[in-house]
Short mmCIF file of C-alpha atoms in Angstrom, two decimals:
data_model
loop_
_atom_site.label_atom_id
_atom_site.label_comp_id
_atom_site.label_asym_id
_atom_site.label_seq_id
_atom_site.Cartn_x
_atom_site.Cartn_y
_atom_site.Cartn_z
CA MET A 1 178.49 94.64 -121.57
CA SER A 2 178.39 92.75 -118.24
CA ARG A 3 179.03 94.81 -115.25
CA ALA A 4 181.73 92.48 -114.03
CA ILE A 5 183.50 92.90 -116.76
CA LEU A 6 184.38 96.34 -117.06
CA PRO A 7 186.70 97.04 -113.96
CA ILE A 8 188.82 94.33 -115.92
CA LEU A 9 188.82 95.90 -119.40
CA LEU A 10 189.64 99.34 -117.00
CA ALA A 11 192.42 97.94 -115.47
CA LEU A 12 193.86 96.02 -118.41
CA ALA A 13 193.77 99.23 -120.39
CA PRO A 14 196.83 101.13 -119.62
CA ALA A 15 198.57 97.84 -120.33
CA LEU A 16 197.18 97.04 -123.67
CA ALA A 17 197.85 100.93 -124.70
CA ALA A 18 201.40 100.53 -123.86
CA CYS A 19 201.89 97.41 -125.55
CA SER A 20 199.98 98.62 -129.04
CA GLY A 21 203.13 101.46 -129.38
CA SER A 22 203.08 103.65 -132.65
CA GLY A 23 202.05 100.78 -134.37
CA GLY A 24 198.38 101.01 -133.42
CA ASP A 25 198.53 105.02 -134.03
CA PRO A 26 196.70 105.94 -137.32
CA ALA A 27 198.43 109.07 -137.44
CA ALA A 28 201.76 107.56 -137.19
CA ILE A 29 200.89 104.80 -140.14
CA ASP A 30 199.62 108.00 -142.22
CA ARG A 31 202.85 109.79 -142.11
CA GLY A 32 204.56 106.78 -142.29
CA GLN A 33 202.73 106.02 -145.56
CA VAL A 34 203.57 109.28 -146.74
CA LEU A 35 207.57 108.59 -145.64
CA PHE A 36 207.36 104.99 -147.52
CA GLU A 37 206.70 106.93 -150.95
CA SER A 38 210.25 107.12 -151.14
CA CYS A 39 211.32 103.68 -150.38
CA ALA A 40 208.91 102.50 -152.88
CA ALA A 41 211.39 103.57 -155.69
CA CYS A 42 213.02 100.31 -154.75
CA HIS A 43 210.71 98.50 -151.92
CA GLY A 44 207.77 96.78 -152.76
CA LEU A 45 204.92 95.77 -150.31
CA SER A 46 203.84 92.69 -152.26
CA GLY A 47 205.74 89.29 -152.19
CA SER A 48 207.84 90.20 -154.98
CA VAL A 49 211.44 91.75 -155.38
CA VAL A 50 211.94 95.07 -157.20
CA VAL A 51 215.15 96.78 -156.75
CA GLY A 52 214.85 95.51 -153.09
CA PRO A 53 213.20 92.76 -151.12
CA PRO A 54 209.49 93.71 -150.19
CA LEU A 55 208.79 95.21 -146.68
CA ASN A 56 205.60 93.48 -145.91
CA GLY A 57 206.39 91.69 -142.75
CA VAL A 58 209.90 92.87 -142.00
CA VAL A 59 209.14 93.71 -138.72
CA GLY A 60 209.71 89.93 -137.06
CA ARG A 61 211.38 88.57 -139.98
CA LYS A 62 215.03 87.38 -140.26
CA VAL A 63 217.42 89.83 -142.06
CA GLY A 64 218.12 88.42 -145.46
CA SER A 65 215.38 86.05 -145.82
CA ILE A 66 213.58 86.74 -148.71
CA SER A 67 214.63 84.12 -151.32
CA GLY A 68 215.77 85.53 -155.02
CA PHE A 69 217.12 88.55 -154.08
CA GLN A 70 220.78 89.36 -153.77
CA TYR A 71 221.30 90.38 -150.35
CA SER A 72 225.07 92.14 -149.31
CA ASP A 73 227.32 89.93 -146.89
CA ALA A 74 226.06 92.06 -144.06
CA PHE A 75 222.38 91.31 -144.60
CA ARG A 76 222.96 87.51 -145.98
CA ASN A 77 225.28 87.02 -142.65
CA GLY A 78 223.14 89.12 -140.40
CA GLY A 79 221.68 86.67 -138.03
CA PHE A 80 219.32 89.00 -136.57
CA VAL A 81 215.73 89.46 -136.93
CA TRP A 82 214.42 93.09 -137.75
CA THR A 83 212.96 93.87 -134.85
CA SER A 84 210.83 97.46 -134.62
CA GLU A 85 213.65 98.84 -132.35
CA LYS A 86 216.30 97.48 -134.66
CA LEU A 87 214.38 98.91 -138.09
CA ALA A 88 214.10 102.13 -136.74
CA ALA A 89 217.44 102.45 -135.48
CA PHE A 90 219.06 101.36 -138.90
CA LEU A 91 216.69 103.89 -140.86
CA GLN A 92 218.14 106.64 -138.10
CA ASN A 93 221.65 105.51 -138.64
CA PRO A 94 222.25 102.93 -141.64
CA ASP A 95 225.81 102.98 -141.05
CA SER A 96 225.07 100.81 -138.10
CA ILE A 97 225.12 98.10 -140.02
CA PRO A 98 228.75 98.26 -141.67
CA GLY A 99 228.42 96.55 -145.04
CA SER A 100 225.10 97.39 -145.83
CA ASN A 101 224.48 98.53 -149.74
CA MET A 102 221.17 99.80 -149.18
CA VAL A 103 221.29 103.45 -149.90
CA VAL A 104 219.03 105.32 -147.12
CA THR A 105 219.09 108.65 -146.05
CA PRO A 106 219.26 108.91 -142.13
CA MET A 107 215.86 109.51 -140.89
CA THR A 108 214.85 111.78 -137.63
CA GLU A 109 213.50 109.23 -134.74
CA GLN A 110 209.95 110.53 -135.02
CA ASP A 111 210.08 109.50 -139.03
CA ALA A 112 211.82 106.10 -138.26
CA LYS A 113 209.27 105.04 -135.64
CA ASP A 114 206.25 106.53 -138.14
CA LEU A 115 207.77 104.72 -141.36
CA VAL A 116 208.16 101.43 -138.77
CA ALA A 117 204.45 101.77 -137.71
CA PHE A 118 203.30 101.78 -141.30
CA LEU A 119 205.45 98.99 -142.24
CA GLU A 120 204.05 97.10 -139.14
CA SER A 121 200.31 97.65 -140.42
CA LYS A 122 201.47 96.04 -143.61
CA GLY A 123 202.29 92.83 -141.76
#
């Protein structure tokens, strides 16, 4: 590596770390994978609909947008995109989206972040 590049990389390291969030944290992803096991009863990670829509690529996807799934009015007409923050907030407080028919037990903040980190890793 060129000596000229090293100061640039060192200067960028804090910004890159801040941008990565928990999505790049292998421990968070592992914890999230364990948490996903309870979600897997209804949600898959592939493109097919199980009981609920697949969750691969959910972060960044418009709510209610998977064809072939009968969403509740709350999701079908939600008009928002699932950001990591929005998804974590929903997992912590499912009542934050009134009219949702998804059954989910509220999670702690850390569990929600870990689950979202796992889902982000599944693109």
